[in-house]
mmCIF file of C-alpha atoms and ligand atoms in Angstrom:
data_model
loop_
_atom_site.group_PDB
_atom_site.id
_atom_site.type_symbol
_atom_site.label_atom_id
_atom_site.label_comp_id
_atom_site.label_asym_id
_atom_site.label_seq_id
_atom_site.Cartn_x
_atom_site.Cartn_y
_atom_site.Cartn_z
ATOM 1 C CA MET A 1 -20.077 10.721 3.536
ATOM 2 C CA ALA A 2 -22.149 13.167 1.417
ATOM 3 C CA MET A 3 -25.248 11.244 0.495
ATOM 4 C CA GLY A 4 -28.987 11.824 0.113
ATOM 5 C CA PRO A 5 -31.458 10.325 2.559
ATOM 6 C CA VAL A 6 -31.560 6.521 2.777
ATOM 7 C CA LEU A 7 -34.544 4.548 4.107
ATOM 8 C CA GLY A 8 -33.761 1.418 6.096
ATOM 9 C CA ILE A 9 -36.123 -1.391 7.093
ATOM 10 C CA GLU A 10 -35.575 -4.026 9.808
ATOM 11 C CA SER A 11 -37.925 -6.963 10.491
ATOM 12 C CA SER A 12 -35.639 -9.908 11.281
ATOM 13 C CA CYS A 13 -37.200 -10.907 14.587
ATOM 14 C CA ASP A 14 -39.859 -9.271 16.743
ATOM 15 C CA GLU A 15 -39.402 -5.537 16.135
ATOM 16 C CA THR A 16 -40.768 -3.792 13.049
ATOM 17 C CA ALA A 17 -38.505 -0.812 12.400
ATOM 18 C CA ALA A 18 -37.816 1.854 9.804
ATOM 19 C CA ALA A 19 -35.371 4.760 9.797
ATOM 20 C CA VAL A 20 -34.119 7.535 7.537
ATOM 21 C CA LEU A 21 -30.471 8.653 7.662
ATOM 22 C CA ALA A 22 -28.773 11.536 5.875
ATOM 23 C CA ASP A 23 -25.103 11.305 4.874
ATOM 24 C CA GLY A 24 -25.092 7.705 6.088
ATOM 25 C CA ARG A 25 -24.716 8.710 9.745
ATOM 26 C CA ARG A 26 -27.227 11.443 10.649
ATOM 27 C CA VAL A 27 -30.459 9.915 12.033
ATOM 28 C CA LEU A 28 -33.439 11.909 10.702
ATOM 29 C CA SER A 29 -35.944 9.409 12.110
ATOM 30 C CA SER A 30 -35.944 5.985 13.772
ATOM 31 C CA VAL A 31 -39.241 4.217 14.436
ATOM 32 C CA VAL A 32 -39.354 0.912 16.333
ATOM 33 C CA ALA A 33 -42.646 -0.961 16.845
ATOM 34 C CA SER A 34 -42.064 -3.598 19.516
ATOM 35 C CA GLN A 35 -44.020 -6.871 19.521
ATOM 36 C CA ASP A 36 -43.289 -7.654 23.185
ATOM 37 C CA ASP A 37 -47.012 -7.610 23.998
ATOM 38 C CA VAL A 38 -47.678 -10.232 21.274
ATOM 39 C CA HIS A 39 -45.084 -12.721 22.516
ATOM 40 C CA ALA A 40 -45.038 -12.109 26.289
ATOM 41 C CA PRO A 41 -47.919 -14.551 26.991
ATOM 42 C CA TYR A 42 -45.819 -17.334 25.364
ATOM 43 C CA GLY A 43 -42.539 -16.445 27.122
ATOM 44 C CA GLY A 44 -40.707 -16.207 23.794
ATOM 45 C CA VAL A 45 -41.011 -15.135 20.168
ATOM 46 C CA VAL A 46 -43.641 -17.122 18.202
ATOM 47 C CA PRO A 47 -42.490 -16.946 14.540
ATOM 48 C CA GLU A 48 -45.956 -17.104 12.913
ATOM 49 C CA LEU A 49 -47.298 -14.350 15.157
ATOM 50 C CA ALA A 50 -44.187 -12.261 14.477
ATOM 51 C CA SER A 51 -44.606 -12.311 10.691
ATOM 52 C CA ARG A 52 -48.324 -11.580 10.963
ATOM 53 C CA ARG A 53 -47.684 -8.522 13.161
ATOM 54 C CA HIS A 54 -44.912 -7.319 10.814
ATOM 55 C CA ILE A 55 -47.403 -7.377 7.923
ATOM 56 C CA GLU A 56 -49.922 -5.379 9.964
ATOM 57 C CA VAL A 57 -47.561 -2.597 11.025
ATOM 58 C CA ILE A 58 -44.836 -2.322 8.375
ATOM 59 C CA THR A 59 -46.639 0.217 6.166
ATOM 60 C CA PRO A 60 -47.506 2.655 8.994
ATOM 61 C CA VAL A 61 -43.997 2.246 10.464
ATOM 62 C CA VAL A 62 -42.342 3.148 7.138
ATOM 63 C CA GLU A 63 -44.793 6.031 6.582
ATOM 64 C CA ARG A 64 -44.032 7.407 10.034
ATOM 65 C CA ALA A 65 -40.255 7.194 9.520
ATOM 66 C CA LEU A 66 -40.573 9.140 6.253
ATOM 67 C CA ALA A 67 -42.957 11.699 7.766
ATOM 68 C CA GLU A 68 -40.769 12.302 10.827
ATOM 69 C CA ALA A 69 -37.733 12.732 8.574
ATOM 70 C CA GLY A 70 -39.697 15.071 6.282
ATOM 71 C CA VAL A 71 -38.603 13.030 3.259
ATOM 72 C CA ALA A 72 -40.776 11.745 0.390
ATOM 73 C CA LEU A 73 -40.160 8.342 -1.233
ATOM 74 C CA GLY A 74 -39.153 10.092 -4.459
ATOM 75 C CA GLY A 75 -36.500 12.068 -2.562
ATOM 76 C CA LEU A 76 -34.643 9.002 -1.303
ATOM 77 C CA ALA A 77 -31.139 8.098 -2.468
ATOM 78 C CA GLY A 78 -31.725 4.402 -1.755
ATOM 79 C CA ILE A 79 -33.279 1.696 0.384
ATOM 80 C CA ALA A 80 -31.525 -0.704 2.778
ATOM 81 C CA VAL A 81 -33.166 -3.773 4.279
ATOM 82 C CA THR A 82 -32.143 -6.572 6.613
ATOM 83 C CA GLN A 83 -31.627 -9.663 4.452
ATOM 84 C CA GLY A 84 -30.637 -12.020 7.298
ATOM 85 C CA PRO A 85 -29.959 -13.693 9.630
ATOM 86 C CA GLY A 86 -33.341 -14.004 11.342
ATOM 87 C CA LEU A 87 -36.747 -15.636 11.145
ATOM 88 C CA VAL A 88 -37.550 -16.283 7.480
ATOM 89 C CA GLY A 89 -41.204 -15.220 7.698
ATOM 90 C CA SER A 90 -40.240 -12.008 9.480
ATOM 91 C CA LEU A 91 -37.375 -11.190 7.095
ATOM 92 C CA LEU A 92 -39.642 -11.717 4.066
ATOM 93 C CA VAL A 93 -42.006 -8.943 5.168
ATOM 94 C CA GLY A 94 -39.228 -6.329 5.283
ATOM 95 C CA CYS A 95 -37.585 -7.600 2.078
ATOM 96 C CA SER A 96 -40.880 -7.566 0.138
ATOM 97 C CA MET A 97 -41.635 -4.039 1.324
ATOM 98 C CA ALA A 98 -38.153 -2.790 0.407
ATOM 99 C CA LYS A 99 -38.205 -4.444 -3.013
ATOM 100 C CA ALA A 100 -41.687 -3.099 -3.817
ATOM 101 C CA LEU A 101 -40.689 0.462 -2.875
ATOM 102 C CA ALA A 102 -37.372 0.223 -4.756
ATOM 103 C CA TRP A 103 -39.161 -1.016 -7.877
ATOM 104 C CA ALA A 104 -42.034 1.491 -7.733
ATOM 105 C CA HIS A 105 -39.718 4.476 -7.220
ATOM 106 C CA ALA A 106 -36.716 3.231 -9.240
ATOM 107 C CA LEU A 107 -34.421 3.409 -6.189
ATOM 108 C CA PRO A 108 -31.152 1.572 -5.551
ATOM 109 C CA LEU A 109 -31.600 -1.332 -3.116
ATOM 110 C CA VAL A 110 -29.112 -3.030 -0.809
ATOM 111 C CA GLY A 111 -29.406 -6.030 1.534
ATOM 112 C CA VAL A 112 -27.793 -5.738 4.961
ATOM 113 C CA ASN A 113 -26.573 -8.420 7.352
ATOM 114 C CA HIS A 114 -28.331 -7.860 10.692
ATOM 115 C CA LEU A 115 -25.085 -8.414 12.629
ATOM 116 C CA GLU A 116 -23.247 -5.836 10.519
ATOM 117 C CA GLY A 117 -26.151 -3.542 11.364
ATOM 118 C CA HIS A 118 -25.560 -4.076 15.094
ATOM 119 C CA ILE A 119 -21.884 -3.175 14.590
ATOM 120 C CA TYR A 120 -22.844 -0.006 12.678
ATOM 121 C CA ALA A 121 -24.852 1.217 15.662
ATOM 122 C CA ALA A 122 -21.422 2.238 16.997
ATOM 123 C CA PHE A 123 -21.056 4.670 14.074
ATOM 124 C CA LEU A 124 -24.210 6.542 15.064
ATOM 125 C CA THR A 125 -22.567 8.055 18.149
ATOM 126 C CA ASP A 126 -20.389 11.154 18.613
ATOM 127 C CA ASP A 127 -17.450 8.816 19.135
ATOM 128 C CA PRO A 128 -17.396 6.317 16.219
ATOM 129 C CA PRO A 129 -14.626 3.695 16.213
ATOM 130 C CA ASP A 130 -11.729 3.655 13.770
ATOM 131 C CA TRP A 131 -10.724 0.438 12.035
ATOM 132 C CA PRO A 132 -9.318 -2.023 13.034
ATOM 133 C CA PHE A 133 -11.519 -2.996 15.986
ATOM 134 C CA LEU A 134 -12.907 -6.056 17.734
ATOM 135 C CA ALA A 135 -16.706 -6.224 17.989
ATOM 136 C CA LEU A 136 -18.607 -8.243 20.580
ATOM 137 C CA VAL A 137 -22.131 -8.767 19.228
ATOM 138 C CA VAL A 138 -24.418 -10.080 21.967
ATOM 139 C CA SER A 139 -28.101 -10.461 21.137
ATOM 140 C CA GLY A 140 -31.032 -12.810 21.490
ATOM 141 C CA GLY A 141 -29.871 -14.900 18.550
ATOM 142 C CA HIS A 142 -26.107 -14.358 18.460
ATOM 143 C CA THR A 143 -23.016 -14.138 20.613
ATOM 144 C CA ALA A 144 -19.957 -13.551 18.481
ATOM 145 C CA LEU A 145 -16.613 -11.781 18.373
ATOM 146 C CA TYR A 146 -15.638 -10.244 15.025
ATOM 147 C CA HIS A 147 -12.269 -8.829 14.081
ATOM 148 C CA VAL A 148 -12.984 -5.887 11.754
ATOM 149 C CA PRO A 149 -9.672 -4.865 10.124
ATOM 150 C CA ALA A 150 -11.203 -2.504 7.532
ATOM 151 C CA PRO A 151 -14.644 -1.313 6.386
ATOM 152 C CA ARG A 152 -16.947 -4.203 5.391
ATOM 153 C CA GLN A 153 -14.389 -6.882 6.304
ATOM 154 C CA TYR A 154 -15.292 -9.318 9.071
ATOM 155 C CA ARG A 155 -13.436 -12.262 10.552
ATOM 156 C CA LEU A 156 -15.199 -14.430 13.109
ATOM 157 C CA VAL A 157 -12.816 -15.054 16.029
ATOM 158 C CA GLY A 158 -15.225 -16.611 18.535
ATOM 159 C CA GLN A 159 -18.873 -17.490 19.005
ATOM 160 C CA THR A 160 -21.241 -19.317 21.301
ATOM 161 C CA ARG A 161 -21.238 -23.102 21.191
ATOM 162 C CA ASP A 162 -24.802 -23.328 22.478
ATOM 163 C CA ASP A 163 -27.215 -20.593 23.573
ATOM 164 C CA ALA A 164 -26.812 -16.925 22.710
ATOM 165 C CA ALA A 165 -26.242 -14.617 25.698
ATOM 166 C CA GLY A 166 -29.672 -13.000 25.305
ATOM 167 C CA GLU A 167 -31.284 -16.422 25.042
ATOM 168 C CA ALA A 168 -29.666 -17.346 28.375
ATOM 169 C CA PHE A 169 -31.044 -14.147 29.956
ATOM 170 C CA ASP A 170 -34.506 -14.946 28.562
ATOM 171 C CA LYS A 171 -34.447 -18.590 29.751
ATOM 172 C CA VAL A 172 -33.175 -17.742 33.237
ATOM 173 C CA ALA A 173 -35.808 -15.002 33.551
ATOM 174 C CA LYS A 174 -38.441 -17.608 32.681
ATOM 175 C CA LEU A 175 -37.028 -19.986 35.350
ATOM 176 C CA LEU A 176 -37.273 -17.161 37.882
ATOM 177 C CA GLY A 177 -40.790 -16.214 36.782
ATOM 178 C CA LEU A 178 -39.673 -12.755 35.641
ATOM 179 C CA GLY A 179 -41.441 -12.623 32.272
ATOM 180 C CA PHE A 180 -40.398 -11.777 28.691
ATOM 181 C CA PRO A 181 -38.145 -10.260 27.447
ATOM 182 C CA GLY A 182 -35.857 -11.552 30.157
ATOM 183 C CA GLY A 183 -32.792 -9.327 29.830
ATOM 184 C CA PRO A 184 -34.309 -6.083 31.093
ATOM 185 C CA ALA A 185 -36.215 -8.015 33.814
ATOM 186 C CA ILE A 186 -33.031 -9.705 35.092
ATOM 187 C CA GLN A 187 -31.173 -6.404 35.112
ATOM 188 C CA ARG A 188 -33.945 -4.730 37.096
ATOM 189 C CA VAL A 189 -34.196 -7.480 39.722
ATOM 190 C CA ALA A 190 -30.405 -7.988 39.893
ATOM 191 C CA GLY A 191 -30.098 -4.431 41.169
ATOM 192 C CA GLN A 192 -31.663 -5.596 44.456
ATOM 193 C CA GLY A 193 -29.477 -8.719 44.772
ATOM 194 C CA ASP A 194 -25.937 -9.710 45.742
ATOM 195 C CA PRO A 195 -23.798 -10.733 42.717
ATOM 196 C CA ARG A 196 -21.572 -12.759 45.073
ATOM 197 C CA ALA A 197 -24.412 -14.701 46.688
ATOM 198 C CA ILE A 198 -24.071 -17.775 44.460
ATOM 199 C CA GLU A 199 -21.012 -19.003 42.574
ATOM 200 C CA PHE A 200 -22.285 -19.991 39.112
ATOM 201 C CA PRO A 201 -19.630 -21.678 36.938
ATOM 202 C CA VAL A 202 -18.063 -19.695 34.129
ATOM 203 C CA ALA A 203 -17.273 -22.018 31.240
ATOM 204 C CA ASN A 204 -13.620 -21.997 30.292
ATOM 205 C CA MET A 205 -13.073 -23.922 27.099
ATOM 206 C CA THR A 206 -10.495 -26.596 27.858
ATOM 207 C CA ASP A 207 -9.053 -26.121 24.363
ATOM 208 C CA GLY A 208 -8.431 -22.433 25.156
ATOM 209 C CA ALA A 209 -10.695 -21.299 22.323
ATOM 210 C CA ARG A 210 -12.324 -17.884 22.270
ATOM 211 C CA ASP A 211 -15.767 -19.450 22.068
ATOM 212 C CA PHE A 212 -18.535 -18.796 24.588
ATOM 213 C CA SER A 213 -20.930 -21.224 26.279
ATOM 214 C CA PHE A 214 -23.993 -20.450 28.359
ATOM 215 C CA SER A 215 -25.742 -23.799 28.749
ATOM 216 C CA GLY A 216 -23.684 -24.638 31.873
ATOM 217 C CA ILE A 217 -24.735 -21.492 33.744
ATOM 218 C CA LYS A 218 -28.338 -21.975 32.655
ATOM 219 C CA THR A 219 -28.350 -25.559 33.954
ATOM 220 C CA SER A 220 -26.783 -24.452 37.250
ATOM 221 C CA VAL A 221 -29.498 -21.837 37.722
ATOM 222 C CA SER A 222 -32.148 -24.429 36.925
ATOM 223 C CA LEU A 223 -30.680 -26.886 39.490
ATOM 224 C CA HIS A 224 -30.380 -24.122 42.083
ATOM 225 C CA VAL A 225 -34.030 -23.142 41.625
ATOM 226 C CA ARG A 226 -35.152 -26.770 41.846
ATOM 227 C CA ARG A 227 -33.065 -27.426 44.974
ATOM 228 C CA HIS A 228 -33.928 -24.223 46.853
ATOM 229 C CA GLY A 229 -37.336 -23.309 45.408
ATOM 230 C CA PRO A 230 -39.784 -21.822 45.798
ATOM 231 C CA LEU A 231 -37.549 -18.757 46.018
ATOM 232 C CA GLY A 232 -38.501 -15.601 47.886
ATOM 233 C CA GLU A 233 -38.072 -12.149 46.373
ATOM 234 C CA ARG A 234 -34.653 -11.664 47.980
ATOM 235 C CA GLN A 235 -33.373 -15.049 46.733
ATOM 236 C CA VAL A 236 -34.634 -14.385 43.205
ATOM 237 C CA ALA A 237 -32.696 -11.108 43.242
ATOM 238 C CA ASP A 238 -29.541 -12.913 44.414
ATOM 239 C CA VAL A 239 -29.844 -15.550 41.657
ATOM 240 C CA ALA A 240 -30.448 -12.857 39.017
ATOM 241 C CA ALA A 241 -27.474 -10.798 40.232
ATOM 242 C CA SER A 242 -25.156 -13.834 40.456
ATOM 243 C CA PHE A 243 -26.198 -15.108 37.017
ATOM 244 C CA GLN A 244 -25.711 -11.683 35.445
ATOM 245 C CA ALA A 245 -22.283 -11.349 37.080
ATOM 246 C CA ALA A 246 -21.190 -14.767 35.760
ATOM 247 C CA VAL A 247 -22.297 -13.950 32.198
ATOM 248 C CA VAL A 248 -20.569 -10.564 32.331
ATOM 249 C CA ARG A 249 -17.380 -12.194 33.676
ATOM 250 C CA MET A 250 -17.254 -14.651 30.773
ATOM 251 C CA LEU A 251 -18.009 -12.082 28.065
ATOM 252 C CA VAL A 252 -15.503 -9.558 29.445
ATOM 253 C CA ARG A 253 -12.706 -12.058 29.980
ATOM 254 C CA LYS A 254 -12.896 -13.640 26.514
ATOM 255 C CA THR A 255 -13.288 -10.309 24.711
ATOM 256 C CA VAL A 256 -10.339 -8.588 26.387
ATOM 257 C CA ARG A 257 -8.138 -11.662 25.961
ATOM 258 C CA ALA A 258 -8.949 -11.829 22.253
ATOM 259 C CA ALA A 259 -8.209 -8.114 21.802
ATOM 260 C CA LEU A 260 -4.832 -8.435 23.537
ATOM 261 C CA HIS A 261 -3.986 -11.532 21.506
ATOM 262 C CA LEU A 262 -4.897 -9.843 18.211
ATOM 263 C CA GLY A 263 -3.191 -6.594 19.190
ATOM 264 C CA VAL A 264 -6.404 -4.643 18.531
ATOM 265 C CA LYS A 265 -6.758 -1.425 20.540
ATOM 266 C CA ARG A 266 -10.482 -0.677 20.042
ATOM 267 C CA LEU A 267 -13.552 -2.579 21.189
ATOM 268 C CA VAL A 268 -17.167 -2.273 20.080
ATOM 269 C CA LEU A 269 -19.904 -3.688 22.309
ATOM 270 C CA THR A 270 -23.305 -4.032 20.647
ATOM 271 C CA GLY A 271 -26.536 -6.076 20.313
ATOM 272 C CA GLY A 272 -29.533 -6.263 22.654
ATOM 273 C CA VAL A 273 -27.539 -7.613 25.619
ATOM 274 C CA ALA A 274 -25.151 -4.638 25.280
ATOM 275 C CA ALA A 275 -28.016 -2.598 26.753
ATOM 276 C CA ASN A 276 -27.142 -4.341 30.041
ATOM 277 C CA ALA A 277 -25.638 -1.849 32.518
ATOM 278 C CA ALA A 278 -23.487 -4.437 34.339
ATOM 279 C CA LEU A 279 -21.944 -5.607 31.054
ATOM 280 C CA ARG A 280 -21.300 -2.041 29.896
ATOM 281 C CA ALA A 281 -19.625 -1.166 33.199
ATOM 282 C CA GLY A 282 -17.718 -4.460 33.444
ATOM 283 C CA LEU A 283 -16.243 -4.256 29.952
ATOM 284 C CA ALA A 284 -15.470 -0.536 30.334
ATOM 285 C CA ALA A 285 -13.496 -1.204 33.528
ATOM 286 C CA GLU A 286 -11.513 -4.120 32.127
ATOM 287 C CA ALA A 287 -10.876 -2.361 28.800
ATOM 288 C CA GLY A 288 -9.605 0.708 30.646
ATOM 289 C CA GLU A 289 -7.241 -1.409 32.694
ATOM 290 C CA HIS A 290 -5.679 -2.805 29.508
ATOM 291 C CA GLY A 291 -5.523 0.470 27.596
ATOM 292 C CA LEU A 292 -8.318 -0.478 25.180
ATOM 293 C CA ARG A 293 -10.832 2.079 23.856
ATOM 294 C CA LEU A 294 -14.413 0.899 24.262
ATOM 295 C CA HIS A 295 -17.213 2.121 21.964
ATOM 296 C CA VAL A 296 -20.756 1.306 23.110
ATOM 297 C CA PRO A 297 -23.888 2.686 21.432
ATOM 298 C CA PRO A 298 -26.653 4.009 23.719
ATOM 299 C CA PRO A 299 -29.076 1.227 24.804
ATOM 300 C CA ARG A 300 -31.812 2.194 22.295
ATOM 301 C CA LEU A 301 -29.310 1.632 19.451
ATOM 302 C CA CYS A 302 -28.044 -1.663 20.963
ATOM 303 C CA THR A 303 -31.434 -3.389 20.747
ATOM 304 C CA ASP A 304 -32.969 -4.022 17.317
ATOM 305 C CA ASN A 305 -33.635 -0.862 15.310
ATOM 306 C CA ALA A 306 -33.510 0.262 11.680
ATOM 307 C CA ALA A 307 -31.074 3.178 12.115
ATOM 308 C CA MET A 308 -28.189 0.703 12.463
ATOM 309 C CA ILE A 309 -29.337 -1.209 9.341
ATOM 310 C CA THR A 310 -29.570 2.053 7.383
ATOM 311 C CA ALA A 311 -26.052 3.092 8.475
ATOM 312 C CA ALA A 312 -24.561 -0.201 7.259
ATOM 313 C CA GLY A 313 -26.650 -0.095 4.072
ATOM 314 C CA ALA A 314 -25.747 3.519 3.241
ATOM 315 C CA GLU A 315 -22.061 2.637 3.380
ATOM 316 C CA ARG A 316 -22.629 -0.279 0.994
ATOM 317 C CA LEU A 317 -24.697 1.898 -1.355
ATOM 318 C CA ALA A 318 -21.921 4.513 -1.320
ATOM 319 C CA ALA A 319 -19.434 1.758 -2.214
ATOM 320 C CA GLY A 320 -21.575 0.981 -5.275
ATOM 321 C CA GLU A 321 -23.231 -2.179 -3.992
ATOM 322 C CA ARG A 322 -26.698 -2.940 -5.429
ATOM 323 C CA ALA A 323 -29.100 -5.823 -4.765
ATOM 324 C CA PRO A 324 -31.257 -7.123 -7.616
ATOM 325 C CA LEU A 325 -35.053 -7.133 -7.218
ATOM 326 C CA THR A 326 -34.751 -10.930 -7.066
ATOM 327 C CA MET A 327 -32.953 -10.555 -3.709
ATOM 328 C CA ASN A 328 -34.319 -12.976 -1.132
ATOM 329 C CA ALA A 329 -34.295 -13.305 2.658
ATOM 330 C CA VAL A 330 -31.501 -15.578 3.935
ATOM 331 C CA PRO A 331 -32.351 -16.838 7.449
ATOM 332 C CA ASP A 332 -28.793 -18.112 8.134
ATOM 333 C CA LEU A 333 -26.855 -15.349 6.350
ATOM 334 C CA ALA A 334 -23.244 -15.372 7.597
ATOM 335 C CA LEU A 335 -21.224 -12.211 8.231
ATOM 336 C CA ALA A 336 -17.662 -13.489 8.013
HETATM 337 O O1 LIG B 401 -30.453 -7.414 19.433
HETATM 338 P P1 LIG B 401 -31.781 -7.769 19.979
HETATM 339 O O2 LIG B 401 -32.759 -6.650 20.236
HETATM 340 O O3 LIG B 401 -32.510 -8.807 19.049
HETATM 341 C C1 LIG B 401 -31.795 -9.839 18.418
HETATM 342 O O4 LIG B 401 -31.174 -9.564 17.367
HETATM 343 O O5 LIG B 401 -31.786 -10.947 18.991
HETATM 344 O O6 LIG B 401 -31.514 -8.581 21.326
HETATM 345 C C2 LIG B 401 -32.572 -9.056 22.118
HETATM 346 C C3 LIG B 401 -32.004 -9.726 23.353
HETATM 347 C C4 LIG B 401 -33.046 -10.414 24.202
HETATM 348 O O7 LIG B 401 -32.595 -11.711 24.516
HETATM 349 C C5 LIG B 401 -33.132 -9.532 25.443
HETATM 350 O O8 LIG B 401 -33.478 -10.249 26.611
HETATM 351 C C6 LIG B 401 -31.715 -8.990 25.515
HETATM 352 O O9 LIG B 401 -31.370 -8.737 24.182
HETATM 353 N N1 LIG B 401 -31.641 -7.749 26.302
HETATM 354 C C7 LIG B 401 -30.950 -7.634 27.459
HETATM 355 C C8 LIG B 401 -31.179 -6.328 27.939
HETATM 356 N N2 LIG B 401 -32.010 -5.680 27.059
HETATM 357 C C9 LIG B 401 -32.270 -6.565 26.056
HETATM 358 N N3 LIG B 401 -30.176 -8.522 28.112
HETATM 359 C C10 LIG B 401 -29.614 -8.118 29.265
HETATM 360 N N4 LIG B 401 -29.801 -6.888 29.821
HETATM 361 C C11 LIG B 401 -30.569 -5.959 29.185
HETATM 362 N N5 LIG B 401 -30.747 -4.755 29.727
HETATM 363 ZN ZN1 LIG B 402 -30.491 -7.939 16.779
#
């Protein structure tokens, strides 16, 4: 896609991010300011603190993205911003910034669905997927399977009935005293443990649906900790490894089954939890066995960033889509 540089802004949760892409796919800069230090003392994201930190850092983050790309505001072809889903106070900071810049510099503006952004991370690699494909989006707020038959078309084929996968990682890490964010902590500790040490149940929907559920595993871990606690270092590692293995088993099984049922030959794995090495390896192995091509962005593009938002937004701008300056944040914006 021949296209001038596009600036993208992401502030849906607890990362303030800005990126500049050329031709919709070439990353000229990608700046991510993490708020982990703000929320770690509370063991989870505190919405009011998140929006306050976004306000403090958004201007320097955008300035740095432009400087690193060597692009001036007047030289942009457009601006993309995450419109939803996410925390409303957080989303508003990015949307206000994007609208102000678009108005001041008379630039085209487009709103992007955060989940579509996660899927577009797969297009920022040397091996982008072709349509149709099945995308497993696993993050702190979402766990969903989308059938993507053609560009910008999404059909929801399965989702979590309770917690998101990342939420389960974060809660179990808290139970094990491993800190926030929980996903990377579990992965680190699980490396020292035995994934077969404890048999945690993998929810199998009795109605055969392609939905996911994580509350059962979370409760089992909680009961295990209460029954056997206080746990030593070795036991914590075994619980972390067994929990991670159970989550991977469920995600892999449901995703591959859905792909075979739909007759789709390509898989995309994305979202913060897709940074997990066990999940990447588990899905790669199972996909290979069934002749499915798996596309997984590198970990830094799986977790929240603005490059993925810019990629999705650039494609919408190229298709002629424009958001009015009255565009607003939509905390429960749906993709399908
Ligand atoms: O996509 P993301 O950065 O933000 C949301 O849109 O939610 O995902 C964040 C989630 C958190 O729950 C975090 O614990 C999880 O992704 N995560 C991981 C790993 N890295 C991040 N979960 C498992 N293993 C990881 N290596
Ligand atoms: Zn995300």
